[in-house]
Coordinates of C-alpha atoms in Angstrom, one line a residue:
M69 CA 0.7 38.4 40.2
A70 CA 3.9 37.9 38.2
P71 CA 3.6 36.3 34.7
S72 CA 5.8 33.4 35.7
Q73 CA 3.6 32.5 38.7
Q74 CA 0.5 32.7 36.5
N75 CA 2.1 30.4 34.0
T76 CA 3.1 28.0 36.7
K77 CA -0.4 27.9 38.2
T78 CA -1.9 27.4 34.7
L79 CA 0.4 24.5 34.0
V80 CA -0.4 22.9 37.4
R81 CA -4.1 23.4 36.8
E82 CA -3.9 21.8 33.3
G83 CA -1.9 18.9 34.6
A84 CA -4.3 18.2 37.4
I85 CA -7.5 18.4 35.3
G86 CA -5.8 16.4 32.5
F87 CA -4.7 13.7 34.9
M88 CA -8.2 13.3 36.4
L89 CA -9.9 13.2 33.1
G90 CA -7.4 10.7 31.7
A91 CA -7.7 8.6 34.8
V92 CA -11.5 8.4 34.4
G93 CA -11.0 7.2 30.8
G94 CA -8.3 4.8 31.8
C95 CA -10.5 3.3 34.6
A96 CA -13.2 2.6 32.0
L97 CA -10.7 0.6 30.0
G98 CA -9.3 -1.1 33.1
A99 CA -12.8 -2.2 34.2
T100 CA -13.2 -4.3 31.1
V101 CA -10.0 -6.4 31.7
T102 CA -11.3 -8.9 34.2
P103 CA -14.6 -9.7 32.6
V104 CA -13.0 -10.0 29.1
N105 CA -10.3 -12.3 30.4
K106 CA -12.9 -14.4 32.2
A107 CA -14.9 -14.7 29.0
M108 CA -11.7 -15.7 27.2
T109 CA -11.0 -18.4 29.7
E110 CA -14.4 -19.8 29.4
I111 CA -14.1 -20.1 25.7
V112 CA -10.7 -21.9 25.6
S113 CA -11.8 -24.2 28.4
G114 CA -15.3 -24.9 27.3
S115 CA -17.2 -26.8 24.7
L116 CA -16.2 -24.4 21.8
L117 CA -12.6 -25.6 21.7
K118 CA -13.3 -29.1 20.3
P119 CA -15.2 -28.0 17.2
V120 CA -12.6 -25.3 16.6
A121 CA -9.8 -27.9 16.9
D122 CA -11.7 -30.1 14.4
G123 CA -11.8 -27.2 12.0
V124 CA -8.0 -27.2 11.7
R125 CA -8.2 -30.6 10.0
T126 CA -10.9 -29.3 7.6
V127 CA -9.6 -25.8 6.6
G128 CA -6.0 -25.9 7.7
P129 CA -4.3 -23.7 10.3
L130 CA -4.2 -20.7 7.9
G131 CA -7.9 -21.1 7.0
L132 CA -8.8 -21.4 10.7
G133 CA -6.9 -18.3 11.5
T134 CA -8.4 -16.2 8.7
L135 CA -12.0 -17.5 9.5
L136 CA -11.8 -16.8 13.2
G137 CA -10.0 -13.5 12.6
A138 CA -12.5 -12.3 10.0
T139 CA -15.4 -13.4 12.2
A140 CA -14.1 -11.6 15.3
L141 CA -13.3 -8.4 13.5
T142 CA -16.7 -8.4 11.6
T143 CA -18.5 -8.9 14.9
A144 CA -16.6 -6.0 16.6
M145 CA -17.2 -3.7 13.6
T146 CA -20.8 -4.5 13.3
A147 CA -21.5 -4.0 17.0
A148 CA -19.7 -0.6 17.0
I149 CA -21.5 0.6 13.9
A150 CA -24.8 -0.5 15.2
G151 CA -24.3 1.7 18.2
V152 CA -23.3 4.7 16.1
T153 CA -26.2 4.4 13.6
M154 CA -28.8 3.9 16.4
A155 CA -27.5 7.0 18.2
A156 CA -27.8 8.9 15.0
L157 CA -31.4 7.6 14.4
T158 CA -32.3 8.5 18.0
A159 CA -31.0 12.0 17.6
L160 CA -32.8 12.5 14.3
L161 CA -36.1 11.3 15.8
L162 CA -35.7 13.7 18.8
I163 CA -35.0 16.6 16.4
R164 CA -38.2 15.8 14.5
L165 CA -40.2 15.5 17.6
K166 CA -38.8 18.6 19.3
R167 CA -39.6 21.2 16.6
R168 CA -41.1 23.5 19.2
R169 CA -38.9 26.2 20.6
T170 CA -36.7 25.0 23.5
G171 CA -33.5 26.0 25.1
R172 CA -30.3 25.1 23.3
A173 CA -28.6 23.6 26.3
N174 CA -31.7 21.5 27.2
L175 CA -31.9 20.2 23.6
D176 CA -28.2 19.4 23.4
G177 CA -28.1 17.7 26.9
F178 CA -31.2 15.6 26.3
M179 CA -30.1 14.5 22.9
S180 CA -26.6 13.6 24.2
I181 CA -28.0 11.4 27.0
A182 CA -30.6 9.7 24.8
A183 CA -28.1 9.1 22.0
G184 CA -25.5 7.7 24.4
L185 CA -28.0 5.3 26.0
A186 CA -29.2 4.2 22.5
A187 CA -25.6 3.6 21.4
A188 CA -24.7 1.6 24.5
L189 CA -27.8 -0.6 24.3
S190 CA -27.6 -1.3 20.6
T191 CA -23.9 -2.1 20.7
T192 CA -24.3 -4.5 23.6
S193 CA -27.4 -6.2 22.2
C194 CA -26.0 -6.5 18.7
G195 CA -22.8 -8.0 20.0
A196 CA -24.7 -10.4 22.2
A197 CA -26.9 -11.5 19.4
L198 CA -23.9 -12.1 17.0
G199 CA -22.1 -13.9 19.8
V200 CA -25.0 -16.3 20.3
I201 CA -25.3 -16.9 16.6
I202 CA -21.6 -17.7 16.2
E203 CA -21.6 -20.0 19.2
T204 CA -24.6 -21.9 17.8
L205 CA -23.0 -22.2 14.3
I206 CA -19.7 -23.5 15.6
L207 CA -21.4 -26.1 17.9
R208 CA -23.8 -27.4 15.3
S209 CA -22.0 -27.2 12.0
G210 CA -18.3 -26.5 12.9
V211 CA -16.0 -23.8 11.8
V212 CA -16.8 -24.2 8.2
A213 CA -20.3 -22.7 8.8
L214 CA -18.6 -19.4 9.6
L215 CA -17.6 -19.2 5.9
S216 CA -21.1 -19.3 4.6
A217 CA -22.3 -17.0 7.4
L218 CA -19.7 -14.4 6.4
G219 CA -20.7 -14.6 2.8
I220 CA -24.4 -14.2 3.6
F221 CA -23.7 -11.4 6.0
T222 CA -21.6 -9.5 3.4
V223 CA -24.5 -9.6 0.9
L224 CA -26.9 -8.6 3.6
K225 CA -24.7 -5.6 4.6
T226 CA -24.6 -4.4 1.0
F227 CA -28.4 -4.6 0.8
I228 CA -28.7 -2.6 4.0
H229 CA -26.3 0.0 2.6
V230 CA -28.4 0.4 -0.6
I231 CA -31.6 0.9 1.5
V232 CA -29.9 3.4 3.8
Q233 CA -28.5 5.4 0.9
L234 CA -32.0 5.6 -0.7
T235 CA -33.5 6.6 2.6
C236 CA -30.9 9.3 3.2
R237 CA -31.4 10.7 -0.3
E238 CA -35.2 10.9 0.4
W239 CA -34.5 12.7 3.6
E240 CA -32.2 15.1 1.7
C241 CA -35.0 15.8 -0.9
C242 CA -37.5 16.3 1.9
G243 CA -35.0 18.6 3.6
I244 CA -34.6 20.6 0.3
L245 CA -38.4 20.9 0.0
Q246 CA -38.5 22.0 3.7
V247 CA -35.8 24.6 3.1
T248 CA -37.7 25.9 0.1
A249 CA -40.9 26.2 2.2
E250 CA -38.9 27.9 5.0
A251 CA -37.4 30.3 2.4
E252 CA -40.9 31.3 1.2
E253 CA -42.0 31.7 4.8
Q254 CA -39.0 33.8 5.6
E255 CA -39.7 36.0 2.6
Q256 CA -43.3 36.5 3.9
K257 CA -41.9 37.3 7.3
K258 CA -39.5 39.7 5.7
L259 CA -42.3 41.6 4.1
E260 CA -44.2 41.7 7.3
A261 CA -41.1 42.9 9.1
L262 CA -40.7 45.7 6.5
E263 CA -44.3 46.8 7.1
A264 CA -43.8 46.6 10.9
E265 CA -40.6 48.6 10.5
Q266 CA -42.5 51.3 8.6
R267 CA -45.1 51.5 11.2
E268 CA -42.4 51.6 13.9
R269 CA -40.7 54.5 12.0
V270 CA -43.9 56.5 12.0
T271 CA -44.4 55.8 15.7
V272 CA -40.9 56.8 16.5
E273 CA -41.3 60.1 14.6
I274 CA -44.6 60.8 16.4
E275 CA -42.9 60.1 19.7
Q276 CA -40.0 62.3 18.8
R277 CA -42.3 65.1 17.9
I278 CA -44.2 64.7 21.2
I279 CA -40.9 64.9 23.1
A280 CA -39.8 67.9 21.1
F281 CA -43.1 69.6 21.9
E282 CA -42.7 68.8 25.5
T283 CA -39.2 70.3 25.5
E284 CA -40.4 73.5 23.8
K285 CA -43.2 73.9 26.3
R286 CA -40.9 73.0 29.1
I287 CA -43.2 70.4 30.5
E288 CA -41.7 69.1 33.7
G289 CA -44.8 67.5 35.3
E290 CA -45.9 63.9 35.6
D291 CA -47.5 63.9 32.1
G292 CA -44.1 64.3 30.4
L293 CA -42.6 61.5 32.6
D294 CA -45.5 59.2 31.7
Y295 CA -44.8 59.8 28.0
R296 CA -41.2 59.0 28.3
T297 CA -41.9 55.9 30.5
A298 CA -44.4 54.5 27.9
W299 CA -41.9 55.1 25.1
K300 CA -39.1 53.2 26.9
A301 CA -41.5 50.4 27.6
Q302 CA -42.5 50.1 24.0
Q303 CA -38.8 50.2 23.0
Q304 CA -37.9 47.3 25.4
E305 CA -40.9 45.3 24.1
R306 CA -39.7 45.7 20.5
E307 CA -36.2 44.7 21.5
E308 CA -37.5 41.6 23.3
I309 CA -39.6 40.6 20.3
E310 CA -36.6 41.0 18.0
K311 CA -34.5 38.9 20.4
L312 CA -37.0 36.1 20.5
R313 CA -37.2 36.1 16.7
R314 CA -33.4 35.8 16.4
E315 CA -33.4 32.9 18.8
A316 CA -36.1 31.1 16.9
V317 CA -34.1 31.5 13.6
E318 CA -30.9 30.3 15.3
L319 CA -32.6 27.3 16.7
A320 CA -34.1 26.3 13.4
V321 CA -30.6 26.7 11.7
Q322 CA -29.0 24.6 14.5
Q323 CA -31.6 21.8 14.2
R324 CA -31.2 21.7 10.4
T325 CA -27.4 21.6 10.7
I326 CA -27.5 18.8 13.3
Q327 CA -30.0 16.9 11.2
E328 CA -27.8 17.1 8.0
R329 CA -24.7 16.1 10.0
L330 CA -26.4 13.1 11.6
T331 CA -27.8 11.9 8.2
K332 CA -24.3 12.1 6.8
V333 CA -22.8 10.2 9.8
M334 CA -25.3 7.4 9.5
A335 CA -24.7 7.1 5.7
K336 CA -20.9 7.0 6.2
Y337 CA -21.0 4.4 8.9
V338 CA -23.4 2.1 7.0
E339 CA -21.0 2.4 4.1
F340 CA -18.2 1.4 6.4
L341 CA -20.2 -1.5 7.6
A342 CA -21.0 -2.7 4.1
F343 CA -17.5 -2.5 2.6
S344 CA -14.9 -2.7 5.4
G345 CA -15.4 -6.4 5.9
I346 CA -15.1 -7.4 2.2
P347 CA -11.3 -7.7 2.1
M348 CA -11.3 -9.9 5.3
T349 CA -14.1 -12.1 3.9
V350 CA -12.3 -12.6 0.6
T351 CA -9.1 -13.5 2.4
A352 CA -10.9 -16.0 4.7
A353 CA -12.8 -17.5 1.7
V354 CA -9.7 -18.1 -0.4
T355 CA -7.6 -19.6 2.4
A356 CA -10.4 -21.7 3.8
G357 CA -11.3 -22.8 0.3
F358 CA -7.8 -24.2 -0.3
G359 CA -8.1 -26.1 3.0
I360 CA -11.5 -27.5 2.2
F361 CA -10.4 -28.8 -1.2
G362 CA -7.3 -30.5 0.3
F363 CA -4.7 -27.9 -0.7
G364 CA -4.0 -26.7 2.8
D365 CA -0.3 -27.0 2.6
Y366 CA 1.3 -24.2 4.7
R367 CA 3.9 -22.9 2.2
F368 CA 1.7 -22.9 -0.9
V369 CA -1.4 -21.4 0.8
F370 CA 0.8 -18.9 2.7
V371 CA 2.2 -17.6 -0.6
V372 CA -1.3 -17.2 -2.1
L373 CA -2.6 -15.5 1.0
L374 CA 0.3 -13.1 1.1
A375 CA -0.1 -12.2 -2.6
L376 CA -3.8 -11.8 -2.1
V377 CA -3.4 -9.5 0.9
L378 CA -0.8 -7.3 -0.7
S379 CA -2.7 -7.0 -4.0
M380 CA -6.0 -6.0 -2.3
A381 CA -4.1 -3.5 0.0
F382 CA -2.4 -2.0 -3.1
M383 CA -5.7 -1.6 -4.9
L384 CA -7.3 0.1 -1.9
M385 CA -4.4 2.4 -1.1
R386 CA -4.1 3.4 -4.8
S387 CA -7.7 4.5 -4.9
M388 CA -8.2 8.2 -5.6
H389 CA -10.5 8.6 -2.7
L390 CA -9.1 6.8 0.3
N391 CA -12.1 6.5 2.7
F392 CA -12.1 5.6 6.3
W393 CA -13.6 2.2 5.5
M394 CA -10.8 1.5 3.0
F395 CA -8.2 2.2 5.7
T396 CA -10.0 0.2 8.3
G397 CA -10.5 -2.6 5.8
C398 CA -6.8 -2.8 5.1
V399 CA -6.0 -2.8 8.9
G400 CA -8.5 -5.6 9.4
M401 CA -7.2 -7.6 6.5
F402 CA -3.6 -7.4 7.8
A403 CA -4.8 -8.2 11.3
T404 CA -6.5 -11.3 9.9
F405 CA -3.3 -12.2 8.1
A406 CA -1.4 -11.8 11.4
I407 CA -3.9 -14.1 13.2
A408 CA -3.4 -16.8 10.5
V409 CA 0.4 -16.6 10.8
L410 CA 0.2 -16.9 14.6
T411 CA -2.0 -19.9 14.2
V412 CA 0.4 -21.7 12.0
H413 CA 3.3 -20.7 14.2
A414 CA 1.6 -22.2 17.3
G415 CA 1.2 -25.5 15.4
Q416 CA 4.9 -25.5 14.5
E417 CA 5.8 -24.8 18.1
A418 CA 3.7 -27.8 19.1
V419 CA 5.7 -30.0 16.6
E420 CA 9.0 -28.7 18.0
V421 CA 7.9 -29.5 21.6
S422 CA 6.9 -33.0 20.6
L423 CA 10.2 -33.7 18.9
K424 CA 12.0 -32.5 22.0
M425 CA 9.9 -34.8 24.1
Q426 CA 10.7 -37.8 21.8
K427 CA 14.4 -37.1 22.0
A428 CA 14.1 -37.0 25.8
G429 CA 12.8 -40.6 25.6
Q430 CA 9.0 -40.1 25.7
V431 CA 7.0 -42.1 23.2
L432 CA 4.5 -40.0 21.3
S433 CA 2.2 -41.4 18.5
K434 CA 1.5 -39.5 15.4
E435 CA -2.1 -39.0 16.5
N436 CA -1.0 -37.4 19.8
I437 CA 1.3 -35.0 18.0
T438 CA -1.5 -34.0 15.5
A439 CA -4.0 -33.5 18.3
H440 CA -1.5 -31.4 20.2
M441 CA -0.8 -29.3 17.1
D442 CA -4.5 -28.8 16.5
Q443 CA -5.1 -27.8 20.1
R444 CA -2.3 -25.3 20.1
A445 CA -3.3 -23.8 16.8
S446 CA -6.9 -23.5 18.0
L447 CA -5.9 -21.8 21.2
E448 CA -3.7 -19.3 19.4
A449 CA -6.4 -18.6 16.8
I450 CA -9.0 -17.9 19.5
A451 CA -6.6 -15.8 21.6
A452 CA -5.3 -13.7 18.7
G453 CA -8.8 -13.2 17.3
F454 CA -10.0 -12.1 20.7
F455 CA -7.1 -9.7 21.2
V456 CA -7.6 -8.1 17.7
S457 CA -11.4 -7.7 18.2
K458 CA -10.7 -5.9 21.5
M459 CA -8.3 -3.5 19.8
C460 CA -10.8 -3.0 16.9
Q461 CA -13.6 -2.2 19.3
V462 CA -11.5 0.2 21.4
G463 CA -10.3 1.9 18.2
L464 CA -13.7 2.3 16.7
G465 CA -15.0 3.7 19.9
A466 CA -12.2 6.2 20.0
S467 CA -13.0 7.3 16.4
V468 CA -16.4 8.3 17.8
G469 CA -15.3 10.0 20.9
G470 CA -12.3 11.9 19.4
P471 CA -14.0 14.2 16.9
L472 CA -16.8 15.3 19.3
D473 CA -17.3 19.0 20.3
P474 CA -14.5 20.1 22.6
K475 CA -17.1 21.7 24.9
V476 CA -18.6 18.3 25.8
L477 CA -15.5 16.1 26.0
D478 CA -15.4 16.0 29.8
K479 CA -19.0 15.0 30.0
V480 CA -18.5 12.3 27.3
I481 CA -15.5 10.9 29.3
V482 CA -17.5 10.5 32.5
G483 CA -20.7 9.4 30.7
A484 CA -19.0 6.7 28.7
S485 CA -17.1 5.4 31.8
M486 CA -20.4 5.1 33.7
S487 CA -21.9 3.3 30.7
T488 CA -19.0 0.9 30.7
V489 CA -19.5 -0.1 34.3
A490 CA -23.3 -0.4 33.8
I491 CA -22.9 -2.7 30.7
I492 CA -20.5 -4.9 32.6
S493 CA -22.9 -5.2 35.6
V494 CA -25.8 -6.1 33.3
V495 CA -23.8 -8.6 31.4
E496 CA -22.6 -10.3 34.5
T497 CA -26.2 -10.5 35.8
L498 CA -27.4 -12.0 32.6
S499 CA -24.4 -14.3 32.0
V500 CA -26.4 -17.5 32.6
V501 CA -29.0 -16.5 30.0
L502 CA -26.6 -15.2 27.4
G503 CA -24.1 -18.1 27.5
V504 CA -20.4 -17.9 26.6
G505 CA -21.0 -16.5 23.1
G506 CA -23.6 -13.9 24.2
V507 CA -21.4 -12.7 27.1
T508 CA -18.4 -12.4 24.8
G509 CA -20.3 -10.4 22.2
A510 CA -22.1 -8.2 24.8
L511 CA -18.7 -7.3 26.3
L512 CA -17.9 -5.6 23.0
G513 CA -20.4 -2.9 24.1
A514 CA -18.4 -2.3 27.2
L515 CA -15.2 -2.1 25.2
G516 CA -16.8 0.3 22.7
A517 CA -18.0 2.6 25.6
A518 CA -14.5 2.4 27.1
G519 CA -13.1 3.3 23.6
V520 CA -15.4 6.4 23.4
S521 CA -14.1 7.5 26.8
L522 CA -10.5 7.0 25.8
G523 CA -11.1 8.8 22.5
A524 CA -12.5 11.8 24.3
A525 CA -9.6 11.7 26.8
T526 CA -7.2 11.6 23.9
A527 CA -8.9 14.6 22.3
V528 CA -8.5 16.5 25.6
A529 CA -4.9 15.5 25.8
V530 CA -4.2 16.9 22.3
Q531 CA -6.1 20.1 22.8
W532 CA -4.2 21.4 25.8
S533 CA -2.2 24.5 25.3
S534 CA 0.9 23.0 26.9
L535 CA 2.8 19.8 26.7
T536 CA 2.3 19.3 30.5
G537 CA -1.5 18.9 30.0
T538 CA -0.9 16.3 27.2
I539 CA 1.5 14.2 29.2
S540 CA -0.6 14.4 32.4
T541 CA -3.7 13.3 30.5
T542 CA -1.9 10.4 28.9
A543 CA -0.3 9.4 32.2
G544 CA -3.8 9.5 33.8
M545 CA -5.1 7.1 31.1
L546 CA -2.3 4.6 31.7
F547 CA -2.5 4.9 35.5
G548 CA -6.3 4.4 35.6
A549 CA -6.2 1.4 33.2
L550 CA -3.3 -0.3 35.1
A551 CA -4.7 0.4 38.6
I552 CA -8.3 -0.8 37.9
G553 CA -7.3 -3.6 35.5
Q554 CA -4.1 -5.7 35.5
W555 CA -0.6 -4.4 35.5
D556 CA -0.1 -5.5 31.9
I557 CA 1.9 -2.5 30.6
V558 CA 2.3 -3.8 27.0
N559 CA -1.4 -4.7 26.4
T560 CA -2.6 -1.5 28.1
G561 CA -0.1 0.6 26.2
L562 CA -1.1 -0.9 22.9
Q563 CA -4.8 -0.1 23.6
V564 CA -4.0 3.5 24.5
L565 CA -1.9 3.8 21.3
V566 CA -4.7 2.4 19.2
A567 CA -7.1 4.9 20.9
Y568 CA -4.7 7.8 20.0
M569 CA -4.5 6.6 16.4
F570 CA -8.2 6.3 15.7
A571 CA -9.2 9.4 17.7
M572 CA -7.1 11.5 15.4
I573 CA -9.0 10.1 12.3
N574 CA -12.1 12.0 11.4
P575 CA -14.4 9.4 9.6
Y576 CA -16.9 12.0 8.6

């Protein structure tokens, strides 16, 4: 076959496979659109809107935007990290329980399935629990209760980080002791191997002498054949024993390497959980504090908020060790700032509409204008917080699926897509029990699973040997998301772009 025809067939094959894998990942994202939009509609048309609108009068529009933004992003981050840490714990437990020799493929496959299920369940349950807590706090104590909840949660996350760090150090010490014991055992085995080798050398010499003797005497009968057959059988047996010994050593090294990596992953993500939300919490506390103490004027608080955001971003970016949590914390902080600005802008638009209505001859009281402003600001704060939390969950899921082993990316794409559909089905079945807040938080699990599928598809797109495979995979992602979901090209394109950005970041 000519080289040009081979290249053409290779390009067509890469394009077809890439489009199919991308379409599967895009379908996972598209499947989340309808239930998420339904949950959003229930929030803005339900009983949660009134206490949120009342919160505008208490903390001001900027304070409301930062509070809801920080709460939404913290919930999304916590749910995603709960899934990652639970998957790591599950894999570590399986490694400890499966110390006996087993096939590498069986071990990897079983661990991948168990870790994926643990991640999906923990992310969904954590999001549902946080959603129920947030809904209860808002209905009982108003939006201001979110400020104290954020503060308590920040302290709690720091405490969890300290405990996990101490636990990981203890595991590392135990691993060092285990490695030392294994080294002593390996030394003993080496001595035994030397003795066995010596015995084997003597045996081989005896066998060689027998064969030489047979050659000299020109023995051609069955006895000579029996000697040669026995010698070959013994040689095959020795080779089989040596092969089994090598496999046992490779399996032990593999398990130890996986255990060290999982311990590192868990420590890194708990560190991310502890510190990534601090800039957002500080921003929300300062702006909401100005509003509570009666200094909620837009221009004054906006200047303070802008200076605070820029100063914290400058300090984090100037750090000698820019970690993943620092970058994500800055992104979350600027997202919170954007939500606050959109909240204020919605209130100003309501004022402009009211002025136009007055000029047109309609009589509007000051109370009606204020109520309209509060309602518009509340709707914008909820919608913007909802949108940013979706992007955050998809991005964090992509940061998990992107750095995975290239050999399992296709399985991850399909498995994460199936998990997305399963989570959506379970959440819709339990919607009456979970309530609005629980359903909204549980859907974060579906968005996280869709993000994992998108991240794996993004990694596949980047790893193709040609530009055709990359473009086809990306086109499949967009087509699957638009075909299964809604034909919102801007929203879908932004989510795919966020998946690309976070999939290229290795948080380990």
